[in-house]
Amino acid sequence: MKKVLFIATICLTLLASCRETNKNKGVETQKIETTLSPEEMSQREDSLKMVREENRILDSIQQVESHGHAH
């Protein structure tokens, strides 16, 4: 009897885990497009460059502090 309950439990677990779930069923996702002017795009690119440069410098400083030199 224990064997039958054990097998039934495993089968139900497998069936439940393999079941396809569609959380967004019936809900259509809308694609939102935004357009930026060339000036806004250049401002964003400049700010991204500044953030990347700042992160690179902080990473180098952290490497020096942790093991004496940067790579």
PDB file of C-alpha atoms in Angstrom:
ATOM      1  CA  MET A   1       0.000   0.000   0.000  1.00  0.00           C
ATOM      2  CA  LYS A   2       2.846   2.402   0.814  1.00  0.00           C
ATOM      3  CA  LYS A   3       4.404   1.606  -2.552  1.00  0.00           C
ATOM      4  CA  VAL A   4       1.195   2.524  -4.409  1.00  0.00           C
ATOM      5  CA  LEU A   5       0.851   5.840  -2.557  1.00  0.00           C
ATOM      6  CA  PHE A   6       4.509   6.634  -3.187  1.00  0.00           C
ATOM      7  CA  ILE A   7       4.193   5.921  -6.932  1.00  0.00           C
ATOM      8  CA  ALA A   8       0.954   7.928  -7.149  1.00  0.00           C
ATOM      9  CA  THR A   9       2.596  10.872  -5.391  1.00  0.00           C
ATOM     10  CA  ILE A  10       5.565  10.811  -7.778  1.00  0.00           C
ATOM     11  CA  CYS A  11       3.279  10.589 -10.823  1.00  0.00           C
ATOM     12  CA  LEU A  12       1.147  13.505  -9.668  1.00  0.00           C
ATOM     13  CA  THR A  13       4.254  15.566  -8.936  1.00  0.00           C
ATOM     14  CA  LEU A  14       5.635  14.893 -12.408  1.00  0.00           C
ATOM     15  CA  LEU A  15       2.333  15.747 -14.067  1.00  0.00           C
ATOM     16  CA  ALA A  16       2.028  18.970 -12.097  1.00  0.00           C
ATOM     17  CA  SER A  17       5.581  20.056 -12.901  1.00  0.00           C
ATOM     18  CA  CYS A  18       5.275  19.297 -16.618  1.00  0.00           C
ATOM     19  CA  ARG A  19       1.989  21.122 -17.043  1.00  0.00           C
ATOM     20  CA  GLU A  20       2.156  24.206 -19.235  1.00  0.00           C
ATOM     21  CA  THR A  21       1.031  27.358 -17.544  1.00  0.00           C
ATOM     22  CA  ASN A  22       0.233  30.485 -19.450  1.00  0.00           C
ATOM     23  CA  LYS A  23       0.092  33.390 -17.023  1.00  0.00           C
ATOM     24  CA  ASN A  24      -0.739  35.944 -19.693  1.00  0.00           C
ATOM     25  CA  LYS A  25      -3.493  33.949 -21.364  1.00  0.00           C
ATOM     26  CA  GLY A  26      -5.878  36.238 -23.164  1.00  0.00           C
ATOM     27  CA  VAL A  27      -3.751  39.306 -22.506  1.00  0.00           C
ATOM     28  CA  GLU A  28      -2.121  40.801 -25.541  1.00  0.00           C
ATOM     29  CA  THR A  29       1.118  42.599 -24.951  1.00  0.00           C
ATOM     30  CA  GLN A  30       1.420  45.913 -26.693  1.00  0.00           C
ATOM     31  CA  LYS A  31       4.706  47.010 -28.090  1.00  0.00           C
ATOM     32  CA  ILE A  32       5.443  50.581 -27.118  1.00  0.00           C
ATOM     33  CA  GLU A  33       7.852  52.433 -29.332  1.00  0.00           C
ATOM     34  CA  THR A  34       9.563  55.568 -28.226  1.00  0.00           C
ATOM     35  CA  THR A  35      11.422  57.845 -30.531  1.00  0.00           C
ATOM     36  CA  LEU A  36      14.126  60.169 -29.335  1.00  0.00           C
ATOM     37  CA  SER A  37      15.518  63.158 -31.069  1.00  0.00           C
ATOM     38  CA  PRO A  38      19.185  62.984 -32.098  1.00  0.00           C
ATOM     39  CA  GLU A  39      20.016  65.466 -29.340  1.00  0.00           C
ATOM     40  CA  GLU A  40      18.386  63.310 -26.658  1.00  0.00           C
ATOM     41  CA  MET A  41      20.146  60.227 -27.997  1.00  0.00           C
ATOM     42  CA  SER A  42      23.537  61.908 -27.863  1.00  0.00           C
ATOM     43  CA  GLN A  43      22.859  63.078 -24.296  1.00  0.00           C
ATOM     44  CA  ARG A  44      21.991  59.519 -23.260  1.00  0.00           C
ATOM     45  CA  GLU A  45      25.072  58.152 -24.988  1.00  0.00           C
ATOM     46  CA  ASP A  46      27.241  60.715 -23.224  1.00  0.00           C
ATOM     47  CA  SER A  47      25.747  59.859 -19.837  1.00  0.00           C
ATOM     48  CA  LEU A  48      26.252  56.143 -20.495  1.00  0.00           C
ATOM     49  CA  LYS A  49      29.888  56.765 -21.429  1.00  0.00           C
ATOM     50  CA  MET A  50      30.417  58.716 -18.211  1.00  0.00           C
ATOM     51  CA  VAL A  51      28.851  55.961 -16.097  1.00  0.00           C
ATOM     52  CA  ARG A  52      30.932  53.269 -17.826  1.00  0.00           C
ATOM     53  CA  GLU A  53      34.131  55.272 -17.353  1.00  0.00           C
ATOM     54  CA  GLU A  54      33.302  55.844 -13.693  1.00  0.00           C
ATOM     55  CA  ASN A  55      32.626  52.131 -13.187  1.00  0.00           C
ATOM     56  CA  ARG A  56      35.921  51.258 -14.896  1.00  0.00           C
ATOM     57  CA  ILE A  57      37.847  53.617 -12.634  1.00  0.00           C
ATOM     58  CA  LEU A  58      36.125  52.285  -9.510  1.00  0.00           C
ATOM     59  CA  ASP A  59      36.857  48.721 -10.626  1.00  0.00           C
ATOM     60  CA  SER A  60      40.546  49.553 -11.108  1.00  0.00           C
ATOM     61  CA  ILE A  61      40.721  51.186  -7.675  1.00  0.00           C
ATOM     62  CA  GLN A  62      39.026  48.166  -6.114  1.00  0.00           C
ATOM     63  CA  GLN A  63      41.514  45.812  -7.822  1.00  0.00           C
ATOM     64  CA  VAL A  64      44.456  47.843  -6.545  1.00  0.00           C
ATOM     65  CA  GLU A  65      43.060  47.842  -3.021  1.00  0.00           C
ATOM     66  CA  SER A  66      42.324  44.124  -3.039  1.00  0.00           C
ATOM     67  CA  HIS A  67      45.565  42.717  -4.476  1.00  0.00           C
ATOM     68  CA  GLY A  68      47.972  45.540  -5.137  1.00  0.00           C
ATOM     69  CA  HIS A  69      47.597  46.076  -8.883  1.00  0.00           C
ATOM     70  CA  ALA A  70      44.970  46.478 -11.596  1.00  0.00           C
ATOM     71  CA  HIS A  71      44.546  44.284 -14.658  1.00  0.00           C
TER      72      HIS A  71
END
